[in-house]
């Protein structure tokens, strides 16, 4: 092939490649946070989640949850069976685990391994206001490393949930410093976008998401707006999706840029007769809860498209 024809061939091949349709990323699957269905038992909860249109369930396995930690090995298999029988996935557990010293931690990890759940939500490190931050970060890193070792034993990945306020992880940089040198297949992040915006305000939340999104193996979705409470204090108030301050059109491309493919969890923290708080008994008809869930789920799916 002479130089001229070779150049033409390469240009044509390049044009064909650029014009070829790239494969679309797999749709992100959406789970309901089962905290908001605590008023239903395993089977009824799973059937309701399926009827509403969710892909899966983020099951609570913590005090007051759908599975109590001390009964993990007895009850998690039953709850998992009910969820899967309804045609749903069980991609993750929200576990009452803070570190490797948490009571019943190995029983919970064994139970998750036994039912084939690979990811669980953890968290809850607290700052000591009387001690220097650098020394505390070293301590948190050591605790996370011990949990990583335990997760390796059971082939699991823990996802630290980001809150706002005084808890470790609210600033995002602190959690990055704790986790950046650890194995993200064993200890990672469950990124809550609303809490990120509460802390990040006008635009710093974007940098926070860019920092932690590569470590995120799960993402929690909800919305909020700042309002004055009865005492005149400004506080974040939870809102249905699209009625608050979270810029989801800006957020989802950030996830895509980080090649995120973990489970999305839809939260319902705004007033829903107690379902918002995980109450075992609610004060409104359950159909109103289901309608709210369908509305937010439909909106979220539309954004993802």
PDB file of C-alpha atoms in Angstrom:
ATOM      1  CA  UNK A   1       0.000   0.000   0.000  1.00  0.00           C
ATOM      2  CA  UNK A   2       1.593   3.310  -1.059  1.00  0.00           C
ATOM      3  CA  UNK A   3       1.709   6.307   1.269  1.00  0.00           C
ATOM      4  CA  UNK A   4      -1.231   8.113  -0.379  1.00  0.00           C
ATOM      5  CA  UNK A   5      -3.576   5.129  -0.394  1.00  0.00           C
ATOM      6  CA  UNK A   6      -2.548   4.196   3.140  1.00  0.00           C
ATOM      7  CA  UNK A   7      -3.389   7.703   4.349  1.00  0.00           C
ATOM      8  CA  UNK A   8      -6.757   7.543   2.633  1.00  0.00           C
ATOM      9  CA  UNK A   9      -7.467   4.136   4.144  1.00  0.00           C
ATOM     10  CA  UNK A  10      -6.666   5.344   7.671  1.00  0.00           C
ATOM     11  CA  UNK A  11      -8.789   8.455   7.254  1.00  0.00           C
ATOM     12  CA  UNK A  12     -11.724   6.398   6.034  1.00  0.00           C
ATOM     13  CA  UNK A  13     -11.330   3.901   8.866  1.00  0.00           C
ATOM     14  CA  UNK A  14     -11.155   6.696  11.410  1.00  0.00           C
ATOM     15  CA  UNK A  15     -14.280   8.321  10.029  1.00  0.00           C
ATOM     16  CA  UNK A  16     -16.122   5.014  10.171  1.00  0.00           C
ATOM     17  CA  UNK A  17     -15.059   4.502  13.767  1.00  0.00           C
ATOM     18  CA  UNK A  18     -16.130   8.008  14.789  1.00  0.00           C
ATOM     19  CA  UNK A  19     -19.460   7.527  13.082  1.00  0.00           C
ATOM     20  CA  UNK A  20     -20.153   4.145  14.627  1.00  0.00           C
ATOM     21  CA  UNK A  21     -22.733   4.105  17.391  1.00  0.00           C
ATOM     22  CA  UNK A  22     -21.153   3.536  20.781  1.00  0.00           C
ATOM     23  CA  UNK A  23     -22.936   1.020  23.007  1.00  0.00           C
ATOM     24  CA  UNK A  24     -25.307   2.715  25.441  1.00  0.00           C
ATOM     25  CA  UNK A  25     -24.447   2.258  29.108  1.00  0.00           C
ATOM     26  CA  UNK A  26     -26.606  -0.269  30.923  1.00  0.00           C
ATOM     27  CA  UNK A  27     -29.568   1.411  32.646  1.00  0.00           C
ATOM     28  CA  UNK A  28     -28.965   2.059  36.324  1.00  0.00           C
ATOM     29  CA  UNK A  29     -31.252  -0.022  38.516  1.00  0.00           C
ATOM     30  CA  UNK A  30     -33.286   1.632  41.246  1.00  0.00           C
ATOM     31  CA  UNK A  31     -34.021   0.144  44.656  1.00  0.00           C
ATOM     32  CA  UNK A  32     -36.412   1.368  47.303  1.00  0.00           C
ATOM     33  CA  UNK A  33     -34.898   2.008  50.727  1.00  0.00           C
ATOM     34  CA  UNK A  34     -36.946  -0.447  52.770  1.00  0.00           C
ATOM     35  CA  UNK A  35     -36.923   1.918  55.774  1.00  0.00           C
ATOM     36  CA  UNK A  36     -39.915   3.596  54.135  1.00  0.00           C
ATOM     37  CA  UNK A  37     -41.838   0.308  54.032  1.00  0.00           C
ATOM     38  CA  UNK A  38     -41.266  -0.785  57.636  1.00  0.00           C
ATOM     39  CA  UNK A  39     -45.038  -0.849  58.102  1.00  0.00           C
ATOM     40  CA  UNK A  40     -45.097  -3.966  55.876  1.00  0.00           C
ATOM     41  CA  UNK A  41     -43.632  -7.410  56.442  1.00  0.00           C
ATOM     42  CA  UNK A  42     -41.137  -8.989  54.053  1.00  0.00           C
ATOM     43  CA  UNK A  43     -43.589 -10.428  51.559  1.00  0.00           C
ATOM     44  CA  UNK A  44     -45.988  -7.473  51.486  1.00  0.00           C
ATOM     45  CA  UNK A  45     -43.048  -5.070  51.291  1.00  0.00           C
ATOM     46  CA  UNK A  46     -41.544  -6.921  48.341  1.00  0.00           C
ATOM     47  CA  UNK A  47     -44.866  -7.177  46.519  1.00  0.00           C
ATOM     48  CA  UNK A  48     -45.518  -3.453  47.013  1.00  0.00           C
ATOM     49  CA  UNK A  49     -42.041  -2.533  45.753  1.00  0.00           C
ATOM     50  CA  UNK A  50     -42.581  -4.672  42.662  1.00  0.00           C
ATOM     51  CA  UNK A  51     -45.999  -3.180  41.993  1.00  0.00           C
ATOM     52  CA  UNK A  52     -44.649   0.368  42.336  1.00  0.00           C
ATOM     53  CA  UNK A  53     -42.020  -0.443  39.725  1.00  0.00           C
ATOM     54  CA  UNK A  54     -38.703  -0.729  41.543  1.00  0.00           C
ATOM     55  CA  UNK A  55     -35.926  -3.011  40.329  1.00  0.00           C
ATOM     56  CA  UNK A  56     -34.822  -4.026  43.790  1.00  0.00           C
ATOM     57  CA  UNK A  57     -34.788  -3.424  47.533  1.00  0.00           C
ATOM     58  CA  UNK A  58     -32.148  -1.853  49.758  1.00  0.00           C
ATOM     59  CA  UNK A  59     -33.049  -3.894  52.825  1.00  0.00           C
ATOM     60  CA  UNK A  60     -32.584  -2.559  56.362  1.00  0.00           C
ATOM     61  CA  UNK A  61     -30.681  -4.909  58.661  1.00  0.00           C
ATOM     62  CA  UNK A  62     -30.253  -2.754  61.730  1.00  0.00           C
ATOM     63  CA  UNK A  63     -32.072  -2.082  64.978  1.00  0.00           C
ATOM     64  CA  UNK A  64     -35.747  -1.589  64.154  1.00  0.00           C
ATOM     65  CA  UNK A  65     -35.185  -2.653  60.552  1.00  0.00           C
ATOM     66  CA  UNK A  66     -36.731  -5.390  58.462  1.00  0.00           C
ATOM     67  CA  UNK A  67     -34.072  -7.707  59.883  1.00  0.00           C
ATOM     68  CA  UNK A  68     -32.651  -7.257  63.365  1.00  0.00           C
ATOM     69  CA  UNK A  69     -28.840  -7.655  63.517  1.00  0.00           C
ATOM     70  CA  UNK A  70     -28.958 -10.404  66.135  1.00  0.00           C
ATOM     71  CA  UNK A  71     -31.299 -12.408  63.890  1.00  0.00           C
ATOM     72  CA  UNK A  72     -29.348 -11.901  60.674  1.00  0.00           C
ATOM     73  CA  UNK A  73     -28.550 -15.552  60.021  1.00  0.00           C
ATOM     74  CA  UNK A  74     -32.101 -16.693  60.786  1.00  0.00           C
ATOM     75  CA  UNK A  75     -34.127 -13.948  59.119  1.00  0.00           C
ATOM     76  CA  UNK A  76     -32.099 -12.528  56.236  1.00  0.00           C
ATOM     77  CA  UNK A  77     -32.533 -15.693  54.119  1.00  0.00           C
ATOM     78  CA  UNK A  78     -36.305 -15.440  54.580  1.00  0.00           C
ATOM     79  CA  UNK A  79     -36.411 -11.755  53.680  1.00  0.00           C
ATOM     80  CA  UNK A  80     -34.157 -12.344  50.670  1.00  0.00           C
ATOM     81  CA  UNK A  81     -36.381 -15.173  49.470  1.00  0.00           C
ATOM     82  CA  UNK A  82     -39.488 -12.971  49.702  1.00  0.00           C
ATOM     83  CA  UNK A  83     -37.797 -10.183  47.739  1.00  0.00           C
ATOM     84  CA  UNK A  84     -36.531 -12.458  44.986  1.00  0.00           C
ATOM     85  CA  UNK A  85     -39.788 -14.379  44.808  1.00  0.00           C
ATOM     86  CA  UNK A  86     -41.498 -11.073  43.989  1.00  0.00           C
ATOM     87  CA  UNK A  87     -39.155 -10.717  41.019  1.00  0.00           C
ATOM     88  CA  UNK A  88     -36.875  -8.091  42.575  1.00  0.00           C
ATOM     89  CA  UNK A  89     -33.144  -7.892  43.136  1.00  0.00           C
ATOM     90  CA  UNK A  90     -31.418  -7.549  46.496  1.00  0.00           C
ATOM     91  CA  UNK A  91     -28.310  -5.578  45.467  1.00  0.00           C
ATOM     92  CA  UNK A  92     -27.406  -4.282  48.918  1.00  0.00           C
ATOM     93  CA  UNK A  93     -28.177  -4.170  52.624  1.00  0.00           C
ATOM     94  CA  UNK A  94     -28.298  -1.112  54.869  1.00  0.00           C
ATOM     95  CA  UNK A  95     -26.576  -2.611  57.872  1.00  0.00           C
ATOM     96  CA  UNK A  96     -26.138  -1.283  61.382  1.00  0.00           C
ATOM     97  CA  UNK A  97     -22.365  -1.659  61.065  1.00  0.00           C
ATOM     98  CA  UNK A  98     -19.950   1.063  62.153  1.00  0.00           C
ATOM     99  CA  UNK A  99     -16.717  -0.934  62.193  1.00  0.00           C
ATOM    100  CA  UNK A 100     -15.285  -4.402  62.803  1.00  0.00           C
ATOM    101  CA  UNK A 101     -16.181  -4.141  66.498  1.00  0.00           C
ATOM    102  CA  UNK A 102     -19.921  -3.657  65.948  1.00  0.00           C
ATOM    103  CA  UNK A 103     -21.989  -6.290  67.803  1.00  0.00           C
ATOM    104  CA  UNK A 104     -23.074  -9.203  65.578  1.00  0.00           C
ATOM    105  CA  UNK A 105     -20.900  -7.921  62.719  1.00  0.00           C
ATOM    106  CA  UNK A 106     -19.605 -11.315  61.593  1.00  0.00           C
ATOM    107  CA  UNK A 107     -23.050 -12.887  61.846  1.00  0.00           C
ATOM    108  CA  UNK A 108     -24.376 -10.144  59.553  1.00  0.00           C
ATOM    109  CA  UNK A 109     -21.525 -10.586  57.075  1.00  0.00           C
ATOM    110  CA  UNK A 110     -21.959 -14.362  57.047  1.00  0.00           C
ATOM    111  CA  UNK A 111     -25.675 -13.927  56.418  1.00  0.00           C
ATOM    112  CA  UNK A 112     -25.038 -11.539  53.522  1.00  0.00           C
ATOM    113  CA  UNK A 113     -22.501 -13.896  51.999  1.00  0.00           C
ATOM    114  CA  UNK A 114     -24.922 -16.815  52.355  1.00  0.00           C
ATOM    115  CA  UNK A 115     -27.703 -15.064  50.423  1.00  0.00           C
ATOM    116  CA  UNK A 116     -25.372 -13.669  47.752  1.00  0.00           C
ATOM    117  CA  UNK A 117     -25.490  -9.969  48.640  1.00  0.00           C
ATOM    118  CA  UNK A 118     -22.169  -8.325  47.750  1.00  0.00           C
ATOM    119  CA  UNK A 119     -22.612  -4.768  49.035  1.00  0.00           C
ATOM    120  CA  UNK A 120     -23.802  -3.199  52.237  1.00  0.00           C
ATOM    121  CA  UNK A 121     -24.088   0.298  53.624  1.00  0.00           C
ATOM    122  CA  UNK A 122     -22.069   1.172  56.729  1.00  0.00           C
ATOM    123  CA  UNK A 123     -21.002   4.343  58.539  1.00  0.00           C
ATOM    124  CA  UNK A 124     -21.311   6.413  61.653  1.00  0.00           C
ATOM    125  CA  UNK A 125     -17.801   7.564  62.555  1.00  0.00           C
ATOM    126  CA  UNK A 126     -18.041  10.495  64.998  1.00  0.00           C
ATOM    127  CA  UNK A 127     -15.669  13.394  65.544  1.00  0.00           C
ATOM    128  CA  UNK A 128     -14.299  14.080  69.016  1.00  0.00           C
ATOM    129  CA  UNK A 129     -14.366  17.867  69.370  1.00  0.00           C
ATOM    130  CA  UNK A 130     -11.597  17.735  71.987  1.00  0.00           C
ATOM    131  CA  UNK A 131      -8.983  16.018  69.799  1.00  0.00           C
ATOM    132  CA  UNK A 132      -6.950  17.209  66.781  1.00  0.00           C
ATOM    133  CA  UNK A 133      -8.413  16.161  63.425  1.00  0.00           C
ATOM    134  CA  UNK A 134      -5.261  14.568  61.909  1.00  0.00           C
ATOM    135  CA  UNK A 135      -4.932  12.041  64.734  1.00  0.00           C
ATOM    136  CA  UNK A 136      -8.610  11.187  64.453  1.00  0.00           C
ATOM    137  CA  UNK A 137      -8.303  10.642  60.701  1.00  0.00           C
ATOM    138  CA  UNK A 138      -5.512   8.145  61.357  1.00  0.00           C
ATOM    139  CA  UNK A 139      -7.783   6.308  63.778  1.00  0.00           C
ATOM    140  CA  UNK A 140     -10.694   6.238  61.350  1.00  0.00           C
ATOM    141  CA  UNK A 141      -8.405   4.936  58.614  1.00  0.00           C
ATOM    142  CA  UNK A 142      -7.232   2.102  60.851  1.00  0.00           C
ATOM    143  CA  UNK A 143     -10.826   1.172  61.698  1.00  0.00           C
ATOM    144  CA  UNK A 144     -11.789   1.200  58.019  1.00  0.00           C
ATOM    145  CA  UNK A 145      -8.772  -0.985  57.206  1.00  0.00           C
ATOM    146  CA  UNK A 146      -9.834  -3.567  59.795  1.00  0.00           C
ATOM    147  CA  UNK A 147     -13.339  -3.633  58.332  1.00  0.00           C
ATOM    148  CA  UNK A 148     -11.827  -4.030  54.860  1.00  0.00           C
ATOM    149  CA  UNK A 149      -9.948  -7.108  56.083  1.00  0.00           C
ATOM    150  CA  UNK A 150     -13.163  -8.544  57.466  1.00  0.00           C
ATOM    151  CA  UNK A 151     -14.999  -7.839  54.203  1.00  0.00           C
ATOM    152  CA  UNK A 152     -12.231  -9.593  52.288  1.00  0.00           C
ATOM    153  CA  UNK A 153     -12.851 -12.687  54.390  1.00  0.00           C
ATOM    154  CA  UNK A 154     -16.512 -12.743  53.311  1.00  0.00           C
ATOM    155  CA  UNK A 155     -16.011 -11.273  49.792  1.00  0.00           C
ATOM    156  CA  UNK A 156     -18.123  -8.175  50.539  1.00  0.00           C
ATOM    157  CA  UNK A 157     -17.891  -4.440  49.903  1.00  0.00           C
ATOM    158  CA  UNK A 158     -18.959  -1.863  52.509  1.00  0.00           C
ATOM    159  CA  UNK A 159     -20.261   1.526  51.289  1.00  0.00           C
ATOM    160  CA  UNK A 160     -19.888   4.413  53.772  1.00  0.00           C
ATOM    161  CA  UNK A 161     -23.012   6.577  53.642  1.00  0.00           C
ATOM    162  CA  UNK A 162     -22.422  10.324  53.391  1.00  0.00           C
ATOM    163  CA  UNK A 163     -24.598  12.480  55.642  1.00  0.00           C
ATOM    164  CA  UNK A 164     -24.548  16.216  56.323  1.00  0.00           C
ATOM    165  CA  UNK A 165     -23.804  17.870  59.639  1.00  0.00           C
ATOM    166  CA  UNK A 166     -21.245  16.812  62.231  1.00  0.00           C
ATOM    167  CA  UNK A 167     -20.709  13.205  61.139  1.00  0.00           C
ATOM    168  CA  UNK A 168     -17.502  12.049  59.493  1.00  0.00           C
ATOM    169  CA  UNK A 169     -18.010  12.040  55.721  1.00  0.00           C
ATOM    170  CA  UNK A 170     -20.158  15.163  55.595  1.00  0.00           C
ATOM    171  CA  UNK A 171     -17.203  17.186  54.299  1.00  0.00           C
ATOM    172  CA  UNK A 172     -16.328  14.503  51.713  1.00  0.00           C
ATOM    173  CA  UNK A 173     -12.603  15.341  51.847  1.00  0.00           C
ATOM    174  CA  UNK A 174     -12.373  13.617  55.241  1.00  0.00           C
ATOM    175  CA  UNK A 175     -13.852  10.400  53.882  1.00  0.00           C
ATOM    176  CA  UNK A 176     -11.567  10.567  50.840  1.00  0.00           C
ATOM    177  CA  UNK A 177      -8.517  10.842  53.113  1.00  0.00           C
ATOM    178  CA  UNK A 178      -9.734   7.851  55.109  1.00  0.00           C
ATOM    179  CA  UNK A 179     -10.444   5.593  52.117  1.00  0.00           C
ATOM    180  CA  UNK A 180      -8.126   6.710  49.311  1.00  0.00           C
ATOM    181  CA  UNK A 181      -5.373   4.166  50.040  1.00  0.00           C
ATOM    182  CA  UNK A 182      -7.688   1.273  50.901  1.00  0.00           C
ATOM    183  CA  UNK A 183      -9.166  -1.323  48.566  1.00  0.00           C
ATOM    184  CA  UNK A 184     -12.407   0.163  47.106  1.00  0.00           C
ATOM    185  CA  UNK A 185     -13.727  -3.322  46.451  1.00  0.00           C
ATOM    186  CA  UNK A 186     -13.834  -3.775  50.246  1.00  0.00           C
ATOM    187  CA  UNK A 187     -14.527  -0.291  51.660  1.00  0.00           C
ATOM    188  CA  UNK A 188     -16.135   2.322  49.443  1.00  0.00           C
ATOM    189  CA  UNK A 189     -18.765   5.073  49.457  1.00  0.00           C
ATOM    190  CA  UNK A 190     -22.550   5.293  49.353  1.00  0.00           C
ATOM    191  CA  UNK A 191     -22.893   8.830  48.016  1.00  0.00           C
ATOM    192  CA  UNK A 192     -25.976  10.771  49.110  1.00  0.00           C
ATOM    193  CA  UNK A 193     -26.407  13.651  46.660  1.00  0.00           C
ATOM    194  CA  UNK A 194     -28.852  15.671  48.774  1.00  0.00           C
ATOM    195  CA  UNK A 195     -26.518  15.679  51.763  1.00  0.00           C
ATOM    196  CA  UNK A 196     -23.686  16.651  49.408  1.00  0.00           C
ATOM    197  CA  UNK A 197     -25.653  19.699  48.217  1.00  0.00           C
ATOM    198  CA  UNK A 198     -26.623  20.618  51.781  1.00  0.00           C
ATOM    199  CA  UNK A 199     -22.928  20.762  52.650  1.00  0.00           C
ATOM    200  CA  UNK A 200     -21.670  22.027  49.269  1.00  0.00           C
ATOM    201  CA  UNK A 201     -24.150  24.810  48.592  1.00  0.00           C
ATOM    202  CA  UNK A 202     -23.808  26.680  45.347  1.00  0.00           C
ATOM    203  CA  UNK A 203     -21.106  24.632  43.664  1.00  0.00           C
ATOM    204  CA  UNK A 204     -18.611  23.019  46.047  1.00  0.00           C
ATOM    205  CA  UNK A 205     -20.793  19.915  46.051  1.00  0.00           C
ATOM    206  CA  UNK A 206     -19.713  19.319  42.445  1.00  0.00           C
ATOM    207  CA  UNK A 207     -16.070  19.042  43.537  1.00  0.00           C
ATOM    208  CA  UNK A 208     -17.111  16.807  46.413  1.00  0.00           C
ATOM    209  CA  UNK A 209     -18.921  14.458  44.048  1.00  0.00           C
ATOM    210  CA  UNK A 210     -15.979  14.465  41.622  1.00  0.00           C
ATOM    211  CA  UNK A 211     -13.693  13.556  44.527  1.00  0.00           C
ATOM    212  CA  UNK A 212     -15.756  10.659  45.880  1.00  0.00           C
ATOM    213  CA  UNK A 213     -17.664   9.383  42.830  1.00  0.00           C
ATOM    214  CA  UNK A 214     -14.744   7.144  41.727  1.00  0.00           C
ATOM    215  CA  UNK A 215     -15.003   5.447  45.137  1.00  0.00           C
ATOM    216  CA  UNK A 216     -18.803   5.226  45.081  1.00  0.00           C
ATOM    217  CA  UNK A 217     -20.366   1.797  44.759  1.00  0.00           C
ATOM    218  CA  UNK A 218     -23.864   3.044  45.608  1.00  0.00           C
ATOM    219  CA  UNK A 219     -25.810   6.330  45.392  1.00  0.00           C
ATOM    220  CA  UNK A 220     -28.742   7.564  47.472  1.00  0.00           C
ATOM    221  CA  UNK A 221     -31.279   9.865  45.796  1.00  0.00           C
ATOM    222  CA  UNK A 222     -33.468  12.452  47.524  1.00  0.00           C
ATOM    223  CA  UNK A 223     -34.206  16.193  47.378  1.00  0.00           C
ATOM    224  CA  UNK A 224     -34.419  19.077  49.854  1.00  0.00           C
ATOM    225  CA  UNK A 225     -34.868  22.847  50.265  1.00  0.00           C
ATOM    226  CA  UNK A 226     -33.691  25.255  52.962  1.00  0.00           C
ATOM    227  CA  UNK A 227     -36.560  26.617  55.082  1.00  0.00           C
ATOM    228  CA  UNK A 228     -37.062  28.254  58.455  1.00  0.00           C
ATOM    229  CA  UNK A 229     -38.412  25.983  61.191  1.00  0.00           C
ATOM    230  CA  UNK A 230     -40.862  26.970  63.931  1.00  0.00           C
ATOM    231  CA  UNK A 231     -38.005  28.648  65.848  1.00  0.00           C
ATOM    232  CA  UNK A 232     -36.977  30.681  62.834  1.00  0.00           C
ATOM    233  CA  UNK A 233     -33.825  28.605  62.226  1.00  0.00           C
ATOM    234  CA  UNK A 234     -32.772  27.720  58.690  1.00  0.00           C
ATOM    235  CA  UNK A 235     -32.837  23.943  58.254  1.00  0.00           C
ATOM    236  CA  UNK A 236     -32.909  21.591  55.253  1.00  0.00           C
ATOM    237  CA  UNK A 237     -36.402  20.228  54.678  1.00  0.00           C
ATOM    238  CA  UNK A 238     -36.896  17.118  52.543  1.00  0.00           C
ATOM    239  CA  UNK A 239     -38.946  17.446  49.381  1.00  0.00           C
ATOM    240  CA  UNK A 240     -40.280  15.192  46.584  1.00  0.00           C
ATOM    241  CA  UNK A 241     -37.852  14.835  43.705  1.00  0.00           C
ATOM    242  CA  UNK A 242     -37.689  17.918  41.530  1.00  0.00           C
ATOM    243  CA  UNK A 243     -39.227  20.206  44.163  1.00  0.00           C
ATOM    244  CA  UNK A 244     -35.984  20.969  45.958  1.00  0.00           C
ATOM    245  CA  UNK A 245     -32.508  22.345  45.363  1.00  0.00           C
ATOM    246  CA  UNK A 246     -30.568  19.338  44.085  1.00  0.00           C
ATOM    247  CA  UNK A 247     -29.392  19.882  40.511  1.00  0.00           C
ATOM    248  CA  UNK A 248     -29.904  16.378  39.198  1.00  0.00           C
ATOM    249  CA  UNK A 249     -29.184  17.450  35.602  1.00  0.00           C
ATOM    250  CA  UNK A 250     -25.696  18.390  36.782  1.00  0.00           C
ATOM    251  CA  UNK A 251     -25.330  15.383  39.050  1.00  0.00           C
ATOM    252  CA  UNK A 252     -26.024  12.468  36.718  1.00  0.00           C
ATOM    253  CA  UNK A 253     -23.328  13.395  34.166  1.00  0.00           C
ATOM    254  CA  UNK A 254     -20.844  13.420  37.052  1.00  0.00           C
ATOM    255  CA  UNK A 255     -21.811   9.832  37.847  1.00  0.00           C
ATOM    256  CA  UNK A 256     -21.493   8.860  34.219  1.00  0.00           C
ATOM    257  CA  UNK A 257     -18.037  10.454  34.000  1.00  0.00           C
ATOM    258  CA  UNK A 258     -16.993   8.314  36.981  1.00  0.00           C
ATOM    259  CA  UNK A 259     -18.331   5.152  35.239  1.00  0.00           C
ATOM    260  CA  UNK A 260     -20.708   4.543  38.126  1.00  0.00           C
ATOM    261  CA  UNK A 261     -22.758   1.354  37.785  1.00  0.00           C
ATOM    262  CA  UNK A 262     -23.887   0.569  41.316  1.00  0.00           C
ATOM    263  CA  UNK A 263     -27.391   0.522  42.776  1.00  0.00           C
ATOM    264  CA  UNK A 264     -29.371   3.740  43.095  1.00  0.00           C
ATOM    265  CA  UNK A 265     -31.454   3.915  46.252  1.00  0.00           C
ATOM    266  CA  UNK A 266     -34.524   6.133  46.286  1.00  0.00           C
ATOM    267  CA  UNK A 267     -35.265   7.724  49.685  1.00  0.00           C
ATOM    268  CA  UNK A 268     -38.544   9.290  50.864  1.00  0.00           C
ATOM    269  CA  UNK A 269     -37.673  11.515  53.811  1.00  0.00           C
ATOM    270  CA  UNK A 270     -40.432  14.105  53.305  1.00  0.00           C
ATOM    271  CA  UNK A 271     -43.632  13.769  55.427  1.00  0.00           C
ATOM    272  CA  UNK A 272     -45.469  10.540  54.627  1.00  0.00           C
ATOM    273  CA  UNK A 273     -47.383   9.701  57.759  1.00  0.00           C
ATOM    274  CA  UNK A 274     -44.395   8.105  59.452  1.00  0.00           C
ATOM    275  CA  UNK A 275     -43.216   6.072  56.464  1.00  0.00           C
ATOM    276  CA  UNK A 276     -40.607   8.772  55.957  1.00  0.00           C
ATOM    277  CA  UNK A 277     -39.134   7.983  59.378  1.00  0.00           C
ATOM    278  CA  UNK A 278     -39.335   4.206  59.112  1.00  0.00           C
ATOM    279  CA  UNK A 279     -42.272   3.872  61.492  1.00  0.00           C
ATOM    280  CA  UNK A 280     -43.769   0.384  61.904  1.00  0.00           C
ATOM    281  CA  UNK A 281     -47.253   1.956  61.904  1.00  0.00           C
ATOM    282  CA  UNK A 282     -48.254   4.858  59.671  1.00  0.00           C
ATOM    283  CA  UNK A 283     -50.948   7.504  60.105  1.00  0.00           C
ATOM    284  CA  UNK A 284     -52.043   7.802  56.468  1.00  0.00           C
ATOM    285  CA  UNK A 285     -53.444   5.294  54.034  1.00  0.00           C
ATOM    286  CA  UNK A 286     -50.683   3.199  52.498  1.00  0.00           C
ATOM    287  CA  UNK A 287     -51.977   4.034  49.018  1.00  0.00           C
ATOM    288  CA  UNK A 288     -50.796   7.615  49.551  1.00  0.00           C
ATOM    289  CA  UNK A 289     -47.312   6.334  50.345  1.00  0.00           C
ATOM    290  CA  UNK A 290     -47.311   4.146  47.259  1.00  0.00           C
ATOM    291  CA  UNK A 291     -48.525   7.037  45.078  1.00  0.00           C
ATOM    292  CA  UNK A 292     -45.682   9.251  46.324  1.00  0.00           C
ATOM    293  CA  UNK A 293     -43.179   6.492  45.648  1.00  0.00           C
ATOM    294  CA  UNK A 294     -44.469   5.978  42.110  1.00  0.00           C
ATOM    295  CA  UNK A 295     -44.345   9.704  41.391  1.00  0.00           C
ATOM    296  CA  UNK A 296     -40.712  10.092  42.440  1.00  0.00           C
ATOM    297  CA  UNK A 297     -39.679   6.849  40.756  1.00  0.00           C
ATOM    298  CA  UNK A 298     -41.283   7.899  37.470  1.00  0.00           C
ATOM    299  CA  UNK A 299     -39.537  11.265  37.637  1.00  0.00           C
ATOM    300  CA  UNK A 300     -36.182   9.664  38.367  1.00  0.00           C
ATOM    301  CA  UNK A 301     -36.500   7.218  35.477  1.00  0.00           C
ATOM    302  CA  UNK A 302     -37.333  10.094  33.164  1.00  0.00           C
ATOM    303  CA  UNK A 303     -34.172  11.940  34.194  1.00  0.00           C
ATOM    304  CA  UNK A 304     -32.036   8.862  33.739  1.00  0.00           C
ATOM    305  CA  UNK A 305     -33.272   8.439  30.162  1.00  0.00           C
TER     306      UNK A 305
END
